[in-house]
Short mmCIF file of C-alpha atoms in Angstrom, two decimals:
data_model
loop_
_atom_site.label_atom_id
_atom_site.label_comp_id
_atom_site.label_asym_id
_atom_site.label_seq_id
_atom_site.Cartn_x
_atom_site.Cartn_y
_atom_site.Cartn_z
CA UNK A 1 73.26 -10.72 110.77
CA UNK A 2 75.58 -13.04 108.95
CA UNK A 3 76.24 -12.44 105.09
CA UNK A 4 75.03 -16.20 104.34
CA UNK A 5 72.34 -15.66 106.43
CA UNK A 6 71.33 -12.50 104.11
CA UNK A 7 71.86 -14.59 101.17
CA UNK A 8 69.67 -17.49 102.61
CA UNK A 9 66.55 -14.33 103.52
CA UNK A 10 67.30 -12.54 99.97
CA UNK A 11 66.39 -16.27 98.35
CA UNK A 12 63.60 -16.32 99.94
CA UNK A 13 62.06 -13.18 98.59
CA UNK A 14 63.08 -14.10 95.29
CA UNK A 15 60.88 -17.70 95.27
CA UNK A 16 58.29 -15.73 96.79
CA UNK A 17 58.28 -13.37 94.21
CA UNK A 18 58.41 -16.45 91.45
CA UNK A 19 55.77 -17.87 92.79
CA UNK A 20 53.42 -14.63 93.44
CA UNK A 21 54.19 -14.47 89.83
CA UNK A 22 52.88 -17.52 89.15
CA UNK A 23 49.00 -17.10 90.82
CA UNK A 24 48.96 -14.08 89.44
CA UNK A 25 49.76 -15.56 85.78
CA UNK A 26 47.19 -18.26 86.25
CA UNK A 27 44.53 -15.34 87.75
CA UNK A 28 44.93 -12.98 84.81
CA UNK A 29 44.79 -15.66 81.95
CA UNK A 30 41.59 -17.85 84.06
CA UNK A 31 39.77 -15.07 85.84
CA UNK A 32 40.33 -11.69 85.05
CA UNK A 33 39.21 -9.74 81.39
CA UNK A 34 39.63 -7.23 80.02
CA UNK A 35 42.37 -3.79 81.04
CA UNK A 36 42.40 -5.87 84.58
CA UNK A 37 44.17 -8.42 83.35
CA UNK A 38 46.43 -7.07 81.24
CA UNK A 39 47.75 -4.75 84.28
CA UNK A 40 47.61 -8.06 86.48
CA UNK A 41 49.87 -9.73 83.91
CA UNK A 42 52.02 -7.20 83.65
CA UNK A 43 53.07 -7.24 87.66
CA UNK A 44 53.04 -10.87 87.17
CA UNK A 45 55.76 -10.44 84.21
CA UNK A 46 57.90 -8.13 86.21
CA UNK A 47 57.50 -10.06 89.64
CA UNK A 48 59.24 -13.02 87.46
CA UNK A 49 61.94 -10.97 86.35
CA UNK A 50 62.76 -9.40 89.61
CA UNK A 51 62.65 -12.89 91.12
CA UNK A 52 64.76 -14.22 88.77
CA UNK A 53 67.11 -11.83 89.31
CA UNK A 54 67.51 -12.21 92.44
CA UNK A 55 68.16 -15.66 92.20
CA UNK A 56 70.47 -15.77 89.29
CA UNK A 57 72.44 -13.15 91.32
CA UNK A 58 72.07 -15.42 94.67
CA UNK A 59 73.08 -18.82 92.06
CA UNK A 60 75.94 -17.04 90.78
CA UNK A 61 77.73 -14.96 93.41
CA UNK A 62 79.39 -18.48 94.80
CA UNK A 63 79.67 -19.64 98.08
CA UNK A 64 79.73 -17.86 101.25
CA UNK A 65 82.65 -18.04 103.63
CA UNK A 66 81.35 -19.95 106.99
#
C-alpha cells in the first residue's frame, strides 16, 4: 500500500472518530443521567482528541510524494 494511500485511510479514522465523538456528546448531554453519562462523555472527550490528533498530524505532515 502506497504512503498517500495510508494517509488518505488514517484520515478517515480520524473523522470517524470526530464524529463518533459527536453522537456520543449529543447522547450523554440528551439521553443518558447520571454515572452513565459522565463515562459516555468522557469516551466522547477522548474520541475528539484522538481524532484531532490524527488529523492535525495528517494536516501538518505536508504533501505526499506521487
Amino acid at each position: 500500500m502506497s504512503e498517500p494511500m495510508l494517509r488518505m485511510y488514517i484520515s478517515f479514522v480520524g473523522m470517524i472518530l470526530l464524529f463518533v465523538a459527536t453522537g456520543l456528546i449529543l447522547l450523554a448531554r440528551h439521553k443518558l443521567t447520571g454515572i452513565i453519562s459522565g463515562v459516555v462523555a468522557a469516551i466522547a472527550y477522548i474520541c475528539m482528541l484522538v481524532g484531532g490528533f490524527i488529523i492535525l498530524y495528517i494536516v501538518f505532515s505536508g504533501p505526499t510524494p506521487p
